[in-house]
Amino acid sequence: MSRFRTGSLVFAVLCTSCLAEARATGVLHTRGSEIVDAGGQIRTLRGFNLGGWFVMEPFMSPMDRTHRLQDSMSVMRTLESRFGRETARRLVALYQKSWIDDGDIARIAKAGFNAVRIPVWWGQFLNIDDPTASGWRGDAFADLDRIVAACRKHGIVAIIDMHGVVGGQSDNPDTGQAGENRFWTDPEAQSATAWLWGRIAAHYRDDPTVAGYDLINEPAPPKGMAAKEAVWSAYDRLYRTVRAEDPQHMIFLEDSFGSWSLNMLPPPSRFGWTNVVYESHIYPWARNHPGVPQAQAAERSAERAVDDAARHRDWNVPIYIGEFSALDTAPGTWKTMIERFDAARLNWTIWSYKAMDRDGTPNFWGYVEPTVALPRPDPSTDDAETIRRDWSAWRTDGAFAANPALR
């Protein structure tokens, strides 16, 4: 454990406040602008996204060494067409068990963090050729329950994040299926997504290990559509669907569309939303800060988020930085960003806990990254045993260590 904690100095020194907080008891809920446990103790959330786990992304996941397959859907379709559904699902489940296991959750908890955000998508709950109630998978909750149980064991909480709704909420491959963005104009996709959220909420409604539900990750209605109206309507429908099954858990609502600021969200009183957390994402891309060094862009982005939260304090909701990165900067930049979030009493989860570069080498995306060259399969041509063997090699223990880019 120590090699992960001391190898990345910035995270080792920044989570003393995480360690000082008592572990949650009962279902977390909001109290004004704070998140509290059943005993009324403030529970500021700090941790990581479990990126690349259920939702494969080509820039950070060992999904396909040829880079032909660009999303989870293409991997699953390829495997099913070659080996049949049962073998395909076993292979994907093996990938998932290798990428994140109990040891990873233990490592996060021992380093002083108290939360993980878990990106999920509809294809892990429904047959990829039948995204309706009739396509419900018998193993829909198997791996998600496994990691929620690990979180319970190690005293941290999980935010379930819908990274990919039925039909897709953007063109991005991080929805599970690139090039879709059909959700906004497809009533059947909207209904299927609402039904799916109802199943998830019913499954976890009495589980205090689950902090809450992030309804739609980074919604991006097509150009020409009134984005605020479309997103607010979708949020309200999904909010009410979840509340019908689970009146207890927090609901997370993202501003990550349009201007990527809290101005994209309505005051919660407009729709009667309660026990909600408002969420922002921060990626200080150089293209958005022309002529500014990367470190300065990251620090400016953090300051902008803090100022944005301050301007909306009268909404009386907790603010959560659900995803952020200092990108390719020194540890001091990460430290500055996190210190500013903490001083402003913002909740946060870094993107991401675990990652690799396209060529299998470390980059700045993961808290832990590979230390040795690891095999990656070609799902389009390799036999099932080769795919199984290659994906089995991606367990964190023995092959990953603290990201040297963050030392």
Tab-separated table of C-alpha atoms in Angstrom:
chain	number	residue	atom	x	y	z
A	1	MET	CA	0.000	0.000	0.000
A	2	SER	CA	2.702	2.489	0.889
A	3	ARG	CA	4.139	2.550	-2.610
A	4	PHE	CA	0.858	3.944	-3.915
A	5	ARG	CA	0.493	6.522	-1.204
A	6	THR	CA	4.015	7.848	-0.891
A	7	GLY	CA	4.821	7.520	-4.585
A	8	SER	CA	2.325	10.260	-5.387
A	9	LEU	CA	3.122	12.951	-2.866
A	10	VAL	CA	0.366	15.339	-3.796
A	11	PHE	CA	-2.408	12.883	-2.941
A	12	ALA	CA	-0.681	11.557	0.164
A	13	VAL	CA	-0.514	15.013	1.726
A	14	LEU	CA	-3.856	16.338	0.590
A	15	CYS	CA	-6.141	13.779	2.172
A	16	THR	CA	-5.398	14.343	5.851
A	17	SER	CA	-8.841	15.954	6.019
A	18	CYS	CA	-10.382	12.807	4.509
A	19	LEU	CA	-8.776	10.672	7.203
A	20	ALA	CA	-10.019	12.980	9.940
A	21	GLU	CA	-13.678	12.595	9.027
A	22	ALA	CA	-15.803	9.911	10.627
A	23	ARG	CA	-17.146	7.261	8.301
A	24	ALA	CA	-20.721	7.588	7.201
A	25	THR	CA	-23.563	5.936	9.043
A	26	GLY	CA	-26.952	5.672	7.399
A	27	VAL	CA	-27.849	7.041	3.974
A	28	LEU	CA	-26.088	10.299	3.144
A	29	HIS	CA	-28.293	13.298	2.452
A	30	THR	CA	-28.027	17.023	1.945
A	31	ARG	CA	-28.416	19.673	4.614
A	32	GLY	CA	-28.266	23.053	2.990
A	33	SER	CA	-24.973	23.271	1.112
A	34	GLU	CA	-23.438	20.302	2.928
A	35	ILE	CA	-23.620	16.518	2.629
A	36	VAL	CA	-24.221	14.860	5.992
A	37	ASP	CA	-24.680	11.355	7.352
A	38	ALA	CA	-27.603	10.076	9.426
A	39	GLY	CA	-25.990	11.473	12.560
A	40	GLY	CA	-25.711	14.952	11.070
A	41	GLN	CA	-21.933	14.806	10.622
A	42	ILE	CA	-20.619	16.616	7.550
A	43	ARG	CA	-19.311	14.216	4.921
A	44	THR	CA	-17.336	16.067	2.266
A	45	LEU	CA	-16.783	13.601	-0.577
A	46	ARG	CA	-13.254	13.201	-1.936
A	47	GLY	CA	-12.069	10.395	-4.173
A	48	PHE	CA	-11.843	9.043	-7.694
A	49	ASN	CA	-13.829	8.035	-10.722
A	50	LEU	CA	-13.522	4.357	-11.633
A	51	GLY	CA	-13.036	5.268	-15.275
A	52	GLY	CA	-12.418	2.655	-17.962
A	53	TRP	CA	-14.130	-0.052	-15.947
A	54	PHE	CA	-17.716	-0.524	-17.128
A	55	VAL	CA	-17.330	2.102	-19.845
A	56	MET	CA	-14.214	1.412	-21.914
A	57	GLU	CA	-12.522	4.414	-23.496
A	58	PRO	CA	-9.820	3.988	-26.143
A	59	PHE	CA	-7.479	6.618	-24.712
A	60	MET	CA	-7.255	4.960	-21.274
A	61	SER	CA	-8.475	1.343	-21.524
A	62	PRO	CA	-6.746	-1.817	-22.822
A	63	MET	CA	-9.726	-2.643	-25.007
A	64	ASP	CA	-8.133	-3.174	-28.425
A	65	ARG	CA	-4.463	-2.958	-29.386
A	66	THR	CA	-5.346	-2.078	-32.983
A	67	HIS	CA	-7.448	0.941	-31.931
A	68	ARG	CA	-10.148	-0.072	-34.416
A	69	LEU	CA	-12.764	-0.542	-31.696
A	70	GLN	CA	-13.671	2.782	-30.135
A	71	ASP	CA	-16.280	2.054	-27.473
A	72	SER	CA	-17.818	-0.580	-25.224
A	73	MET	CA	-20.566	-1.349	-27.718
A	74	SER	CA	-18.128	-2.192	-30.517
A	75	VAL	CA	-16.135	-4.462	-28.194
A	76	MET	CA	-19.262	-6.288	-27.019
A	77	ARG	CA	-20.704	-6.620	-30.514
A	78	THR	CA	-17.431	-7.976	-31.845
A	79	LEU	CA	-17.119	-10.538	-29.075
A	80	GLU	CA	-20.755	-11.629	-29.367
A	81	SER	CA	-20.530	-12.025	-33.132
A	82	ARG	CA	-17.376	-14.138	-32.845
A	83	PHE	CA	-17.964	-16.212	-29.700
A	84	GLY	CA	-21.637	-15.924	-28.813
A	85	ARG	CA	-23.288	-13.969	-26.015
A	86	GLU	CA	-22.321	-16.202	-23.104
A	87	THR	CA	-18.588	-16.270	-23.875
A	88	ALA	CA	-18.585	-12.564	-24.739
A	89	ARG	CA	-20.075	-11.694	-21.373
A	90	ARG	CA	-17.608	-13.906	-19.541
A	91	LEU	CA	-14.722	-12.153	-21.279
A	92	VAL	CA	-16.054	-8.679	-20.505
A	93	ALA	CA	-16.696	-9.694	-16.890
A	94	LEU	CA	-13.105	-10.908	-16.687
A	95	TYR	CA	-11.891	-7.541	-17.979
A	96	GLN	CA	-13.988	-5.799	-15.339
A	97	LYS	CA	-12.736	-8.012	-12.507
A	98	SER	CA	-9.153	-7.394	-13.608
A	99	TRP	CA	-9.458	-3.622	-14.043
A	100	ILE	CA	-11.095	-2.930	-10.643
A	101	ASP	CA	-11.243	-5.334	-7.714
A	102	ASP	CA	-11.534	-5.319	-3.926
A	103	GLY	CA	-7.850	-4.448	-3.617
A	104	ASP	CA	-8.361	-1.240	-5.575
A	105	ILE	CA	-11.157	-0.110	-3.275
A	106	ALA	CA	-9.023	-0.984	-0.254
A	107	ARG	CA	-6.160	1.046	-1.712
A	108	ILE	CA	-8.371	4.079	-2.244
A	109	ALA	CA	-9.729	3.869	1.303
A	110	LYS	CA	-6.315	3.372	2.924
A	111	ALA	CA	-4.970	6.404	1.096
A	112	GLY	CA	-7.582	8.468	2.908
A	113	PHE	CA	-10.268	8.932	0.252
A	114	ASN	CA	-13.922	8.326	1.042
A	115	ALA	CA	-15.809	8.127	-2.267
A	116	VAL	CA	-15.791	6.652	-5.750
A	117	ARG	CA	-17.904	7.678	-8.712
A	118	ILE	CA	-18.796	4.666	-10.850
A	119	PRO	CA	-19.533	5.332	-14.541
A	120	VAL	CA	-22.086	2.844	-15.877
A	121	TRP	CA	-23.975	2.558	-19.154
A	122	TRP	CA	-27.124	0.857	-20.313
A	123	GLY	CA	-25.312	-1.981	-22.108
A	124	GLN	CA	-24.234	-3.581	-18.844
A	125	PHE	CA	-27.859	-3.871	-17.723
A	126	LEU	CA	-29.655	-4.657	-20.993
A	127	ASN	CA	-28.948	-6.834	-24.009
A	128	ILE	CA	-27.150	-4.736	-26.584
A	129	ASP	CA	-29.660	-5.815	-29.237
A	130	ASP	CA	-32.684	-5.134	-27.001
A	131	PRO	CA	-32.435	-1.951	-24.872
A	132	THR	CA	-35.895	-2.439	-23.353
A	133	ALA	CA	-37.346	-4.094	-20.272
A	134	SER	CA	-37.506	-7.409	-22.148
A	135	GLY	CA	-33.733	-7.220	-22.650
A	136	TRP	CA	-32.933	-7.116	-18.936
A	137	ARG	CA	-29.788	-9.111	-18.172
A	138	GLY	CA	-29.816	-11.674	-15.391
A	139	ASP	CA	-26.305	-10.592	-14.403
A	140	ALA	CA	-27.102	-6.875	-14.599
A	141	PHE	CA	-25.971	-6.025	-11.074
A	142	ALA	CA	-23.310	-8.703	-10.564
A	143	ASP	CA	-20.140	-6.647	-10.957
A	144	LEU	CA	-21.642	-3.403	-9.710
A	145	ASP	CA	-22.810	-5.154	-6.543
A	146	ARG	CA	-19.334	-6.649	-6.153
A	147	ILE	CA	-17.690	-3.244	-6.015
A	148	VAL	CA	-20.446	-1.679	-3.905
A	149	ALA	CA	-19.826	-4.514	-1.432
A	150	ALA	CA	-16.094	-3.719	-1.497
A	151	CYS	CA	-16.911	-0.067	-0.796
A	152	ARG	CA	-19.055	-1.145	2.152
A	153	LYS	CA	-16.257	-3.344	3.468
A	154	HIS	CA	-13.700	-0.539	3.303
A	155	GLY	CA	-15.912	2.288	4.513
A	156	ILE	CA	-16.305	4.440	1.433
A	157	VAL	CA	-19.373	5.432	-0.571
A	158	ALA	CA	-20.248	5.035	-4.239
A	159	ILE	CA	-21.955	7.444	-6.615
A	160	ILE	CA	-23.634	5.620	-9.493
A	161	ASP	CA	-23.106	7.731	-12.613
A	162	MET	CA	-25.100	7.081	-15.799
A	163	HIS	CA	-22.319	7.660	-18.299
A	164	GLY	CA	-24.388	6.300	-21.157
A	165	VAL	CA	-28.185	6.523	-21.390
A	166	VAL	CA	-30.160	4.469	-23.893
A	167	GLY	CA	-29.726	6.199	-27.252
A	168	GLY	CA	-26.697	8.148	-26.055
A	169	GLN	CA	-26.684	11.686	-24.663
A	170	SER	CA	-23.765	12.848	-26.855
A	171	ASP	CA	-21.608	11.663	-29.744
A	172	ASN	CA	-18.743	10.782	-27.402
A	173	PRO	CA	-17.496	7.182	-27.076
A	174	ASP	CA	-17.624	7.634	-23.296
A	175	THR	CA	-21.394	7.069	-23.551
A	176	GLY	CA	-20.652	3.432	-24.408
A	177	GLN	CA	-21.546	3.927	-28.065
A	178	ALA	CA	-19.963	6.692	-30.141
A	179	GLY	CA	-21.903	8.734	-32.673
A	180	GLU	CA	-25.407	8.236	-31.267
A	181	ASN	CA	-26.796	11.269	-29.397
A	182	ARG	CA	-30.270	9.958	-30.121
A	183	PHE	CA	-31.711	10.174	-26.606
A	184	TRP	CA	-32.981	13.754	-26.991
A	185	THR	CA	-35.241	13.029	-29.964
A	186	ASP	CA	-36.202	9.413	-29.258
A	187	PRO	CA	-39.139	8.954	-26.844
A	188	GLU	CA	-38.479	5.209	-26.641
A	189	ALA	CA	-34.878	5.793	-25.558
A	190	GLN	CA	-36.068	8.302	-22.965
A	191	SER	CA	-38.628	5.852	-21.608
A	192	ALA	CA	-36.112	2.993	-21.535
A	193	THR	CA	-33.629	5.161	-19.644
A	194	ALA	CA	-36.277	6.152	-17.105
A	195	TRP	CA	-37.252	2.511	-16.667
A	196	LEU	CA	-33.590	1.577	-16.167
A	197	TRP	CA	-33.101	4.262	-13.523
A	198	GLY	CA	-36.175	2.942	-11.759
A	199	ARG	CA	-34.612	-0.526	-11.579
A	200	ILE	CA	-31.317	0.850	-10.276
A	201	ALA	CA	-32.998	3.017	-7.643
A	202	ALA	CA	-35.192	0.143	-6.456
A	203	HIS	CA	-32.140	-2.110	-6.187
A	204	TYR	CA	-30.112	0.307	-4.026
A	205	ARG	CA	-32.824	2.242	-2.186
A	206	ASP	CA	-31.925	0.830	1.251
A	207	ASP	CA	-28.157	0.688	0.761
A	208	PRO	CA	-26.224	3.372	2.695
A	209	THR	CA	-23.036	2.537	0.798
A	210	VAL	CA	-24.543	4.214	-2.254
A	211	ALA	CA	-24.260	7.990	-1.881
A	212	GLY	CA	-26.631	8.710	-4.730
A	213	TYR	CA	-27.399	8.733	-8.421
A	214	ASP	CA	-25.819	10.928	-11.130
A	215	LEU	CA	-28.639	11.020	-13.683
A	216	ILE	CA	-26.856	11.856	-16.972
A	217	ASN	CA	-23.148	12.350	-17.538
A	218	GLU	CA	-22.220	15.395	-19.639
A	219	PRO	CA	-25.463	15.762	-21.584
A	220	ALA	CA	-24.997	17.378	-25.000
A	221	PRO	CA	-28.209	17.875	-26.978
A	222	PRO	CA	-27.664	18.275	-30.734
A	223	LYS	CA	-26.966	21.710	-32.170
A	224	GLY	CA	-30.126	23.617	-32.870
A	225	MET	CA	-31.961	22.152	-29.878
A	226	ALA	CA	-32.707	24.333	-26.843
A	227	ALA	CA	-30.196	22.658	-24.538
A	228	LYS	CA	-31.407	23.939	-21.185
A	229	GLU	CA	-35.013	23.036	-21.838
A	230	ALA	CA	-34.107	19.566	-23.128
A	231	VAL	CA	-31.756	18.750	-20.253
A	232	TRP	CA	-33.973	20.201	-17.533
A	233	SER	CA	-36.941	18.212	-18.828
A	234	ALA	CA	-34.898	15.005	-18.907
A	235	TYR	CA	-33.535	15.643	-15.422
A	236	ASP	CA	-36.998	16.284	-14.017
A	237	ARG	CA	-38.426	13.112	-15.516
A	238	LEU	CA	-35.538	10.981	-14.266
A	239	TYR	CA	-35.579	12.701	-10.867
A	240	ARG	CA	-39.248	11.784	-10.437
A	241	THR	CA	-38.658	8.247	-11.668
A	242	VAL	CA	-35.901	7.737	-9.101
A	243	ARG	CA	-37.883	9.378	-6.303
A	244	ALA	CA	-40.817	7.044	-6.955
A	245	GLU	CA	-38.538	4.115	-6.105
A	246	ASP	CA	-36.076	5.717	-3.693
A	247	PRO	CA	-37.026	8.769	-1.601
A	248	GLN	CA	-33.785	8.674	0.416
A	249	HIS	CA	-30.686	8.914	-1.738
A	250	MET	CA	-29.145	12.089	-3.114
A	251	ILE	CA	-29.563	12.857	-6.799
A	252	PHE	CA	-26.695	14.495	-8.697
A	253	LEU	CA	-27.448	16.915	-11.544
A	254	GLU	CA	-24.681	18.042	-13.900
A	255	ASP	CA	-24.081	21.432	-15.448
A	256	SER	CA	-21.599	19.934	-17.928
A	257	PHE	CA	-23.230	21.142	-21.139
A	258	GLY	CA	-23.344	24.479	-22.864
A	259	SER	CA	-21.141	26.792	-20.801
A	260	TRP	CA	-20.161	24.050	-18.299
A	261	SER	CA	-21.178	26.257	-15.387
A	262	LEU	CA	-23.898	26.193	-12.741
A	263	ASN	CA	-25.750	28.778	-14.822
A	264	MET	CA	-26.825	25.857	-16.998
A	265	LEU	CA	-28.951	24.501	-14.122
A	266	PRO	CA	-32.209	25.872	-12.696
A	267	PRO	CA	-32.688	26.804	-9.053
A	268	PRO	CA	-33.865	23.531	-7.469
A	269	SER	CA	-37.033	25.238	-6.267
A	270	ARG	CA	-38.151	25.682	-9.878
A	271	PHE	CA	-38.916	21.962	-10.136
A	272	GLY	CA	-39.321	21.182	-6.449
A	273	TRP	CA	-36.121	19.119	-6.379
A	274	THR	CA	-34.908	18.199	-2.897
A	275	ASN	CA	-31.912	16.284	-1.576
A	276	VAL	CA	-29.978	17.136	-4.752
A	277	VAL	CA	-26.311	17.879	-5.395
A	278	TYR	CA	-25.243	20.149	-8.260
A	279	GLU	CA	-22.221	18.930	-10.196
A	280	SER	CA	-19.535	20.493	-12.396
A	281	HIS	CA	-16.653	19.011	-14.405
A	282	ILE	CA	-13.322	20.744	-15.014
A	283	TYR	CA	-10.884	20.059	-17.849
A	284	PRO	CA	-8.524	23.008	-18.472
A	285	TRP	CA	-7.836	22.300	-22.130
A	286	ALA	CA	-5.208	24.580	-23.646
A	287	ARG	CA	-7.576	25.426	-26.526
A	288	ASN	CA	-9.829	27.162	-24.014
A	289	HIS	CA	-6.936	29.168	-22.574
A	290	PRO	CA	-4.920	30.381	-25.583
A	291	GLY	CA	-1.450	31.593	-24.738
A	292	VAL	CA	-1.689	30.484	-21.107
A	293	PRO	CA	0.634	27.792	-19.674
A	294	GLN	CA	-1.131	24.547	-18.772
A	295	ALA	CA	-0.541	24.921	-15.023
A	296	GLN	CA	-1.982	28.418	-15.021
A	297	ALA	CA	-4.974	27.261	-17.057
A	298	ALA	CA	-5.658	24.515	-14.495
A	299	GLU	CA	-5.438	26.918	-11.584
A	300	ARG	CA	-7.690	29.423	-13.353
A	301	SER	CA	-10.238	26.676	-14.003
A	302	ALA	CA	-10.280	25.716	-10.340
A	303	GLU	CA	-10.721	29.348	-9.312
A	304	ARG	CA	-13.544	29.755	-11.815
A	305	ALA	CA	-15.341	26.724	-10.322
A	306	VAL	CA	-14.933	28.096	-6.795
A	307	ASP	CA	-16.282	31.489	-7.850
A	308	ASP	CA	-19.157	29.827	-9.708
A	309	ALA	CA	-20.124	27.888	-6.580
A	310	ALA	CA	-19.975	31.052	-4.470
A	311	ARG	CA	-22.317	32.869	-6.864
A	312	HIS	CA	-24.891	30.099	-6.439
A	313	ARG	CA	-24.723	29.609	-2.669
A	314	ASP	CA	-28.223	31.025	-2.327
A	315	TRP	CA	-29.472	27.893	-4.061
A	316	ASN	CA	-28.479	26.094	-0.846
A	317	VAL	CA	-27.282	22.863	-2.459
A	318	PRO	CA	-23.941	21.044	-2.127
A	319	ILE	CA	-21.564	21.537	-5.052
A	320	TYR	CA	-19.559	18.601	-6.386
A	321	ILE	CA	-16.685	18.584	-8.883
A	322	GLY	CA	-17.536	15.182	-10.299
A	323	GLU	CA	-14.625	15.025	-12.737
A	324	PHE	CA	-11.472	17.069	-12.990
A	325	SER	CA	-7.841	16.874	-14.004
A	326	ALA	CA	-4.885	19.227	-13.831
A	327	LEU	CA	-3.799	17.530	-17.067
A	328	ASP	CA	-0.086	17.317	-17.810
A	329	THR	CA	1.199	19.483	-14.973
A	330	ALA	CA	3.389	19.168	-11.887
A	331	PRO	CA	2.099	17.986	-8.482
A	332	GLY	CA	1.994	21.568	-7.274
A	333	THR	CA	-0.779	22.341	-9.736
A	334	TRP	CA	-2.879	19.425	-8.524
A	335	LYS	CA	-2.235	20.534	-4.953
A	336	THR	CA	-3.361	24.081	-5.684
A	337	MET	CA	-6.571	22.939	-7.379
A	338	ILE	CA	-7.538	20.580	-4.561
A	339	GLU	CA	-6.683	23.062	-1.828
A	340	ARG	CA	-8.995	25.587	-3.480
A	341	PHE	CA	-11.817	23.063	-3.684
A	342	ASP	CA	-11.336	22.094	-0.042
A	343	ALA	CA	-11.203	25.702	1.157
A	344	ALA	CA	-14.511	26.322	-0.630
A	345	ARG	CA	-16.031	23.154	0.913
A	346	LEU	CA	-16.584	21.561	-2.481
A	347	ASN	CA	-16.897	17.803	-2.908
A	348	TRP	CA	-14.692	16.227	-5.597
A	349	THR	CA	-13.669	13.067	-7.433
A	350	ILE	CA	-10.650	13.023	-9.737
A	351	TRP	CA	-10.715	11.544	-13.213
A	352	SER	CA	-9.446	8.895	-12.938
A	353	TYR	CA	-8.245	6.240	-10.504
A	354	LYS	CA	-6.647	3.980	-13.114
A	355	ALA	CA	-5.538	4.565	-16.705
A	356	MET	CA	-2.993	3.856	-19.415
A	357	ASP	CA	-1.903	5.705	-22.531
A	358	ARG	CA	-2.763	4.426	-26.015
A	359	ASP	CA	0.607	2.672	-26.213
A	360	GLY	CA	0.274	1.227	-22.714
A	361	THR	CA	2.590	3.738	-21.039
A	362	PRO	CA	1.768	6.065	-18.128
A	363	ASN	CA	0.189	9.463	-18.674
A	364	PHE	CA	-1.454	12.036	-16.446
A	365	TRP	CA	-4.946	10.506	-16.362
A	366	GLY	CA	-4.576	7.853	-13.669
A	367	TYR	CA	-3.713	7.885	-9.967
A	368	VAL	CA	-2.162	4.491	-10.692
A	369	GLU	CA	-0.675	3.553	-14.042
A	370	PRO	CA	1.229	0.575	-15.498
A	371	THR	CA	4.873	0.069	-14.590
A	372	VAL	CA	5.476	-2.756	-17.062
A	373	ALA	CA	4.412	-3.494	-20.611
A	374	LEU	CA	1.132	-5.383	-20.478
A	375	PRO	CA	-0.534	-7.353	-23.291
A	376	ARG	CA	-3.609	-5.994	-24.993
A	377	PRO	CA	-5.858	-8.174	-27.121
A	378	ASP	CA	-7.396	-7.638	-30.520
A	379	PRO	CA	-11.028	-8.694	-29.963
A	380	SER	CA	-11.537	-8.841	-33.736
A	381	THR	CA	-8.918	-11.528	-34.435
A	382	ASP	CA	-7.544	-13.107	-31.241
A	383	ASP	CA	-9.005	-16.335	-29.934
A	384	ALA	CA	-10.995	-16.278	-26.705
A	385	GLU	CA	-8.145	-17.725	-24.636
A	386	THR	CA	-5.732	-15.014	-25.789
A	387	ILE	CA	-8.257	-12.301	-24.962
A	388	ARG	CA	-8.847	-13.881	-21.551
A	389	ARG	CA	-5.126	-14.116	-20.826
A	390	ASP	CA	-4.383	-10.559	-21.944
A	391	TRP	CA	-7.178	-8.914	-19.990
A	392	SER	CA	-6.302	-10.977	-16.904
A	393	ALA	CA	-2.915	-9.243	-16.805
A	394	TRP	CA	-4.412	-5.831	-16.013
A	395	ARG	CA	-4.897	-6.262	-12.284
A	396	THR	CA	-3.430	-3.372	-10.331
A	397	ASP	CA	-1.331	-5.454	-7.928
A	398	GLY	CA	2.097	-6.157	-9.371
A	399	ALA	CA	1.618	-4.168	-12.582
A	400	PHE	CA	0.635	-0.644	-11.486
A	401	ALA	CA	2.087	1.977	-9.181
A	402	ALA	CA	1.641	5.643	-8.412
A	403	ASN	CA	1.594	7.714	-11.575
A	404	PRO	CA	5.119	9.114	-12.077
A	405	ALA	CA	3.663	12.102	-13.919
A	406	LEU	CA	2.178	13.268	-10.587
A	407	ARG	CA	5.228	12.814	-8.342
